[in-house]
Amino acid sequence: MRYLMNWIGIVFAVVVLAGCQSAYYGAMEKVGIHKRDILVDRVDDARDAQTDAQEEFKSALQRLDELLKFDGGELEARYNALNDDYESSKAAAERVYDRIEAIDDVAQALFDEWQEELGMYSNDAMRRESERSLRETERRYTSLLQSMERAADTMEPVLEKLQDNVLYLKHNLNAKAVDAIRGEYRSLRTDVDVLIREMETAIQESNAFIEAMKEGS
């Protein structure tokens, strides 16, 4: 499914880039891929982005830990490696934010369409059941979105501290600079631990949401 959606996404890239999401969704439906499918796929992508972000931040923290154990040698090489990890963490965070935005766009389109179609039922029992399913899906989605946003919010303080350390080292490549940032390491490590826990929670909620959507509930 994902490979087919990626291929079709390329075909309609011009439409997407132009911001015509409704036209994009309409075009996808014509080939049998509905908003529900797109939502599941985007949640899947966001989950992968969160997993990648976890690893990037862990790597950056490990790199800083190695740098703080500096006792002579090539400090510039260690700084360059830390800077690379910071840039990778920053890019990973941006991907997470982008994925969350894409999820919310299709989710709102799905819910609006679903709500509108409730008025098309002639069978009251079917309409009530569909409405119950809609409310449950909205509730589950709201919980997922809050979890993702909460996890995303933990990335900013980590990025800020990493940036401060990288900038300080950039202009002070010496043992004294390493000593100066050593005191900040414990605070950064605590922030990364919080980030990882929140990411794990969001990933677990993503898995549960995907499973529920695939089951049709």
Short mmCIF file of N, CA, C and O in Angstrom, two decimals, residues 19-69:
data_model
loop_
_atom_site.label_atom_id
_atom_site.label_comp_id
_atom_site.label_asym_id
_atom_site.label_seq_id
_atom_site.Cartn_x
_atom_site.Cartn_y
_atom_site.Cartn_z
N GLY A 19 -0.81 23.28 -2.72
CA GLY A 19 -1.65 23.42 -1.55
C GLY A 19 -3.08 22.97 -1.75
O GLY A 19 -3.94 23.16 -0.88
N CYS A 20 -3.38 22.33 -2.86
CA CYS A 20 -4.76 21.89 -3.13
C CYS A 20 -4.97 20.50 -2.56
O CYS A 20 -5.08 19.51 -3.30
N GLN A 21 -5.02 20.43 -1.24
CA GLN A 21 -5.16 19.13 -0.60
C GLN A 21 -6.47 18.45 -0.96
O GLN A 21 -6.52 17.24 -1.14
N SER A 22 -7.54 19.23 -1.07
CA SER A 22 -8.82 18.61 -1.41
C SER A 22 -8.76 17.96 -2.78
O SER A 22 -9.32 16.87 -3.00
N ALA A 23 -8.09 18.60 -3.72
CA ALA A 23 -7.94 18.02 -5.05
C ALA A 23 -7.08 16.76 -4.99
O ALA A 23 -7.35 15.77 -5.68
N TYR A 24 -6.07 16.79 -4.13
CA TYR A 24 -5.19 15.63 -3.95
C TYR A 24 -5.99 14.45 -3.41
O TYR A 24 -5.90 13.33 -3.93
N TYR A 25 -6.77 14.70 -2.36
CA TYR A 25 -7.56 13.62 -1.78
C TYR A 25 -8.57 13.07 -2.79
O TYR A 25 -8.80 11.87 -2.86
N GLY A 26 -9.17 13.98 -3.56
CA GLY A 26 -10.11 13.54 -4.58
C GLY A 26 -9.45 12.67 -5.62
O GLY A 26 -10.02 11.65 -6.05
N ALA A 27 -8.26 13.05 -6.03
CA ALA A 27 -7.53 12.28 -7.03
C ALA A 27 -7.15 10.90 -6.48
O ALA A 27 -7.22 9.89 -7.19
N MET A 28 -6.77 10.86 -5.20
CA MET A 28 -6.41 9.58 -4.59
C MET A 28 -7.63 8.65 -4.50
O MET A 28 -7.52 7.44 -4.72
N GLU A 29 -8.79 9.23 -4.19
CA GLU A 29 -10.00 8.42 -4.09
C GLU A 29 -10.36 7.78 -5.43
O GLU A 29 -10.92 6.68 -5.48
N LYS A 30 -10.07 8.47 -6.51
CA LYS A 30 -10.38 7.94 -7.84
C LYS A 30 -9.59 6.67 -8.14
O LYS A 30 -9.99 5.88 -9.01
N VAL A 31 -8.48 6.49 -7.47
CA VAL A 31 -7.69 5.26 -7.68
C VAL A 31 -7.84 4.32 -6.49
O VAL A 31 -7.04 3.41 -6.29
N GLY A 32 -8.87 4.56 -5.67
CA GLY A 32 -9.20 3.62 -4.61
C GLY A 32 -8.50 3.83 -3.29
O GLY A 32 -8.55 2.95 -2.42
N ILE A 33 -7.84 4.95 -3.12
CA ILE A 33 -7.15 5.23 -1.84
C ILE A 33 -7.88 6.37 -1.15
O ILE A 33 -7.90 7.50 -1.63
N HIS A 34 -8.49 6.06 -0.02
CA HIS A 34 -9.35 7.03 0.66
C HIS A 34 -8.61 7.73 1.80
O HIS A 34 -7.50 7.36 2.17
N LYS A 35 -9.25 8.74 2.35
CA LYS A 35 -8.63 9.55 3.40
C LYS A 35 -8.23 8.69 4.59
O LYS A 35 -7.21 8.95 5.23
N ARG A 36 -9.03 7.69 4.89
CA ARG A 36 -8.71 6.78 5.99
C ARG A 36 -7.38 6.08 5.73
O ARG A 36 -6.55 5.95 6.65
N ASP A 37 -7.16 5.64 4.49
CA ASP A 37 -5.90 4.98 4.14
C ASP A 37 -4.73 5.94 4.27
O ASP A 37 -3.65 5.58 4.75
N ILE A 38 -4.95 7.17 3.80
CA ILE A 38 -3.89 8.18 3.84
C ILE A 38 -3.55 8.52 5.28
O ILE A 38 -2.37 8.69 5.63
N LEU A 39 -4.57 8.62 6.13
CA LEU A 39 -4.33 8.92 7.55
C LEU A 39 -3.48 7.84 8.19
O LEU A 39 -2.50 8.14 8.89
N VAL A 40 -3.82 6.59 7.96
CA VAL A 40 -3.05 5.49 8.53
C VAL A 40 -1.61 5.54 8.04
O VAL A 40 -0.65 5.37 8.82
N ASP A 41 -1.43 5.80 6.76
CA ASP A 41 -0.09 5.85 6.19
C ASP A 41 0.73 6.99 6.79
O ASP A 41 1.92 6.83 7.09
N ARG A 42 0.08 8.12 7.01
CA ARG A 42 0.80 9.28 7.56
C ARG A 42 1.14 9.08 9.03
O ARG A 42 2.19 9.54 9.50
N VAL A 43 0.27 8.43 9.77
CA VAL A 43 0.59 8.11 11.16
C VAL A 43 1.77 7.15 11.20
O VAL A 43 2.66 7.28 12.04
N ASP A 44 1.79 6.22 10.28
CA ASP A 44 2.91 5.28 10.17
C ASP A 44 4.21 6.03 9.89
O ASP A 44 5.25 5.76 10.50
N ASP A 45 4.16 6.99 8.97
CA ASP A 45 5.34 7.79 8.65
C ASP A 45 5.80 8.60 9.86
O ASP A 45 7.00 8.74 10.12
N ALA A 46 4.83 9.17 10.60
CA ALA A 46 5.17 9.97 11.78
C ALA A 46 5.82 9.11 12.85
O ALA A 46 6.77 9.53 13.52
N ARG A 47 5.31 7.90 13.00
CA ARG A 47 5.90 6.98 13.97
C ARG A 47 7.36 6.69 13.62
O ARG A 47 8.24 6.71 14.48
N ASP A 48 7.62 6.46 12.33
CA ASP A 48 9.00 6.22 11.89
C ASP A 48 9.87 7.45 12.11
O ASP A 48 11.04 7.33 12.50
N ALA A 49 9.31 8.63 11.87
CA ALA A 49 10.06 9.87 12.06
C ALA A 49 10.41 10.06 13.53
O ALA A 49 11.51 10.52 13.87
N GLN A 50 9.49 9.70 14.42
CA GLN A 50 9.75 9.81 15.85
C GLN A 50 10.84 8.83 16.29
O GLN A 50 11.70 9.17 17.10
N THR A 51 10.80 7.63 15.73
CA THR A 51 11.83 6.65 16.04
C THR A 51 13.19 7.15 15.59
O THR A 51 14.20 7.03 16.31
N ASP A 52 13.25 7.72 14.39
CA ASP A 52 14.50 8.28 13.88
C ASP A 52 14.99 9.42 14.76
O ASP A 52 16.19 9.53 15.05
N ALA A 53 14.06 10.27 15.20
CA ALA A 53 14.44 11.41 16.05
C ALA A 53 15.02 10.92 17.36
O ALA A 53 16.02 11.47 17.86
N GLN A 54 14.42 9.91 17.93
CA GLN A 54 14.96 9.32 19.16
C GLN A 54 16.43 8.95 18.98
O GLN A 54 17.29 9.27 19.82
N GLU A 55 16.71 8.23 17.91
CA GLU A 55 18.06 7.75 17.66
C GLU A 55 19.04 8.90 17.42
O GLU A 55 20.19 8.86 17.88
N GLU A 56 18.59 9.93 16.72
CA GLU A 56 19.47 11.07 16.45
C GLU A 56 19.82 11.81 17.74
O GLU A 56 20.98 12.20 17.95
N PHE A 57 18.84 12.00 18.61
CA PHE A 57 19.10 12.70 19.86
C PHE A 57 19.98 11.85 20.79
O PHE A 57 20.85 12.39 21.49
N LYS A 58 19.76 10.56 20.80
CA LYS A 58 20.61 9.67 21.58
C LYS A 58 22.05 9.76 21.10
O LYS A 58 23.00 9.80 21.89
N SER A 59 22.21 9.78 19.78
CA SER A 59 23.55 9.85 19.18
C SER A 59 24.24 11.15 19.55
O SER A 59 25.43 11.16 19.88
N ALA A 60 23.50 12.25 19.50
CA ALA A 60 24.08 13.55 19.84
C ALA A 60 24.51 13.59 21.30
O ALA A 60 25.57 14.13 21.64
N LEU A 61 23.69 13.03 22.18
CA LEU A 61 24.03 13.01 23.60
C LEU A 61 25.27 12.15 23.83
O LEU A 61 26.16 12.53 24.61
N GLN A 62 25.33 11.02 23.16
CA GLN A 62 26.50 10.15 23.28
C GLN A 62 27.75 10.83 22.77
O GLN A 62 28.83 10.73 23.38
N ARG A 63 27.59 11.57 21.68
CA ARG A 63 28.74 12.29 21.11
C ARG A 63 29.23 13.36 22.08
O ARG A 63 30.45 13.54 22.25
N LEU A 64 28.31 14.06 22.72
CA LEU A 64 28.70 15.08 23.69
C LEU A 64 29.38 14.44 24.89
O LEU A 64 30.37 14.97 25.41
N ASP A 65 28.87 13.31 25.32
CA ASP A 65 29.48 12.59 26.44
C ASP A 65 30.92 12.22 26.11
O ASP A 65 31.83 12.35 26.95
N GLU A 66 31.14 11.75 24.89
CA GLU A 66 32.49 11.39 24.47
C GLU A 66 33.40 12.61 24.43
O GLU A 66 34.58 12.55 24.82
N LEU A 67 32.84 13.73 23.98
CA LEU A 67 33.63 14.96 23.90
C LEU A 67 34.02 15.45 25.29
O LEU A 67 35.14 15.94 25.50
N LEU A 68 33.11 15.29 26.25
CA LEU A 68 33.38 15.77 27.60
C LEU A 68 34.44 14.92 28.31
O LEU A 68 34.97 15.34 29.33
N LYS A 69 34.74 13.76 27.75
CA LYS A 69 35.81 12.92 28.30
C LYS A 69 37.16 13.26 27.67
O LYS A 69 38.14 12.54 27.87
#
